[in-house]
């Protein structure tokens, strides 16, 4: 192939990749990291994370000023935010904010109240209700209930609002929510943008901040007031804000460090394009391959994938560093290529296991890496010799590199001490007490622990839903879903009573906000006709001190309720309750789903057994915390399994290609040693291993296998030995710098991978040198 | 019963005071009264309550016992016509509706209307002027031997319901609590302290 043909082919390939990339869709949808056939609980978990009501809830606290000033800010803020296009709901406890809800419950109380049953409005029942009313009037709540009494002597609205509050009500001062100690005013805000729409959520947060600044500045007494926001939207936006600059700073630092090292090692800037061309080509090819194969590229694939093919920088170093100054690059190829090819093949085989992952995200990463590495090595093999025909002049540290080569040759004497160290690490690892893996999602989250704690504290103060246990009810249509939710709600409520085992504290069902049509009709049928009602009322009030005609509004309201049109989803439009209903009752491609939220589950296992005993395939009990932990376990289990398969495949490959078999040992032992010692160091340092450590170890194998192959291929007395070892040292320093920089990151994933790879790569080099053929480097 | 010495001159001065006391400038008689009240650590009393309401043709009557333990425990036990207990301990409000159902525990802070009523009596018994001032503008008529405290609610929520609360007492004992509501209804509670 002529040089021109090579360049044309390469250029055409890059152009094609660019074309594919220009048209691809980048997704940040978490469902790519769901198993391909998710359990219903996992599906619900991901839906809740993506767009559920919880993912849109912002908890707002105002502090730093006297309580009256804070409550003033709260009122002005709520007023300013009401009707903001980015926000769906703003509540600070003021009655005005709940007007829509109260009106809905008040107007429709007789269709909504479960107490409305045949006999509820007969004379004896009315008499009992009226006597209860007199007791209420005598009590300290008398001033509160007397206003609704003429319309609602049977107390339906009190029961409904009581159930709505769910027992937990935040403290109030000046009519707005405050913390128990009065140091904070509290608000709840729901963003319109769903959990995955970070731009939308960022705009919503900006709106809250602007509203707060204006509300604070309106009152000199509130000058010192501070705004504290928390909740999933805040975490998501803040993580992105924190991660973007941190990632770009660290990448810049790492690239700068690598570039400086290369300049130092080569003494010419021409090394830079050469070193980065294979990586860049590989990244483009990997992205395009994933876009073509999957139809979309996940954001995580892009971020991680480039890290995974970072070893491609080494390829150019091997080529340029191992070519003697002034000599044709091509002359180096016959010696370099077989080893390099095997090195890339090892990495490809190792990552190929990921292709079989049941998580789309993992499979994408596998494909990205394979395509990226293959293209990178191809560019190194065919394109670089064209662009860079002759070896670079020896740089200032070449002689230092040669000396390093001699030093590494001396490492051969450390072979047995290092083997002993590996054995010792293995023993430490094997006898490590306590759990091996970090399975607490919170510790893997980029959200600082202090922020997580603040979030929980505010959540408790404000009584915000901390949706964890859910019963999922599947049905063909909305009406059926509501009817089933009513039936199941009754059975679940029975489990909340002492007689039912007090397995939970309470439930929230969609039918509390919108009963099924059948139930609404039954309640209408339970309301007597006006004449009968009046007669019953007359009997019931006899001898009680109520003024005559006091209850005429009650009679009128009941007559209206008997004839009113049935409620549907439209009746709730624009209310907070409507939002709630939408989060508990929604359509799926295969039917409708009603969610019953469980509060205060005391015995999840017993509850699980009871629900399982119902043997109802349409009903599933879900613990979202357990589901997300389970998902992490699945990831980790699969990652371990795939890594094991990958390691096995790498061994087979080496056994197949390496002759004599002793060389397999020379390659495999240092790799295994590096992995074991690195894992042990991480285990001892952090107490646990995380899934990020595992990713790091995969990279250690990919990078380290190249070192081991090169060392194992050294021949005694070969004049190229010094250059080969020098190239390995430079490549290794690049890796250690590149990943060592990540180790300072505060983001758990970057820190985990960075430390693992930096330590593991260094160990790989030392161990590979120790296991090199005797006298290889020294000759 | 620790009745502190009362100075005539102070009582006179207090009687002359008409303007509502500002925090920084509490009239000496009010300070004196509050100190006297604060000196009493426990008290027990019987009460008779009558509630006059426009919607009823006759007042609602109830009676029972009151018990106070400094600084913030108060129990109102209604004995007739029906057993009902309302007890407050710090921020914890427990309503026991008697034979009709189990007791319910509420946070006082979450019930500003009830909190205001409770604080009127509890704050007075505790001699806690700062606590009273949090909810009310406090005016004193008379002096420690025989006094009338007029409490005018500050909070919007409470102001919608209650015009004023008047507490009439002698020395460290409250004798009458009168609550006037915005719609003209009123409640009158007569308190008979049990001798100790």
PDB file of C-alpha atoms in Angstrom, chain A residues 23 54 95 186 194 227 274 280 333 336 345 349 360 369 406 434 473 538 579 585 596 609 624 654 677 686 700 743 779:
ATOM      1  CA  UNK A  23     -25.549  12.585  13.848  1.00  0.00           C
ATOM      2  CA  UNK A  54     -38.878  12.446  44.201  1.00  0.00           C
ATOM      3  CA  UNK A  95     -52.905  28.094  53.315  1.00  0.00           C
ATOM      4  CA  UNK A 186     -38.780  25.649  55.142  1.00  0.00           C
ATOM      5  CA  UNK A 194     -37.660  15.700  35.120  1.00  0.00           C
ATOM      6  CA  UNK A 227     -30.538  30.065  51.265  1.00  0.00           C
ATOM      7  CA  UNK A 274       2.515  11.430  17.099  1.00  0.00           C
ATOM      8  CA  UNK A 280      -7.720  10.467  19.151  1.00  0.00           C
ATOM      9  CA  UNK A 333       8.260  -2.673  12.979  1.00  0.00           C
ATOM     10  CA  UNK A 336       7.973  -4.352  17.629  1.00  0.00           C
ATOM     11  CA  UNK A 345      -4.988  -8.592  21.395  1.00  0.00           C
ATOM     12  CA  UNK A 349      -9.771 -10.212  24.609  1.00  0.00           C
ATOM     13  CA  UNK A 360     -26.181  -2.009  27.817  1.00  0.00           C
ATOM     14  CA  UNK A 369     -12.597  -0.015  23.996  1.00  0.00           C
ATOM     15  CA  UNK A 406      20.206  -0.854  33.665  1.00  0.00           C
ATOM     16  CA  UNK A 434     -15.311  -7.994  57.213  1.00  0.00           C
ATOM     17  CA  UNK A 473     -50.246  -2.648  41.097  1.00  0.00           C
ATOM     18  CA  UNK A 538     -84.589  16.484  62.997  1.00  0.00           C
ATOM     19  CA  UNK A 579     -49.304  16.118  40.833  1.00  0.00           C
ATOM     20  CA  UNK A 585     -51.136   6.490  38.814  1.00  0.00           C
ATOM     21  CA  UNK A 596     -49.154   2.458  46.846  1.00  0.00           C
ATOM     22  CA  UNK A 609     -44.178 -12.754  53.039  1.00  0.00           C
ATOM     23  CA  UNK A 624     -36.282   0.994  46.282  1.00  0.00           C
ATOM     24  CA  UNK A 654      -0.953 -16.091  25.837  1.00  0.00           C
ATOM     25  CA  UNK A 677      -0.710  -6.276  45.429  1.00  0.00           C
ATOM     26  CA  UNK A 686      -9.822   2.072  52.124  1.00  0.00           C
ATOM     27  CA  UNK A 700      -3.836  -2.464  34.986  1.00  0.00           C
ATOM     28  CA  UNK A 743      -6.090  10.196  42.372  1.00  0.00           C
ATOM     29  CA  UNK A 779      23.421  -7.158  28.477  1.00  0.00           C
TER      30      UNK A 779
END
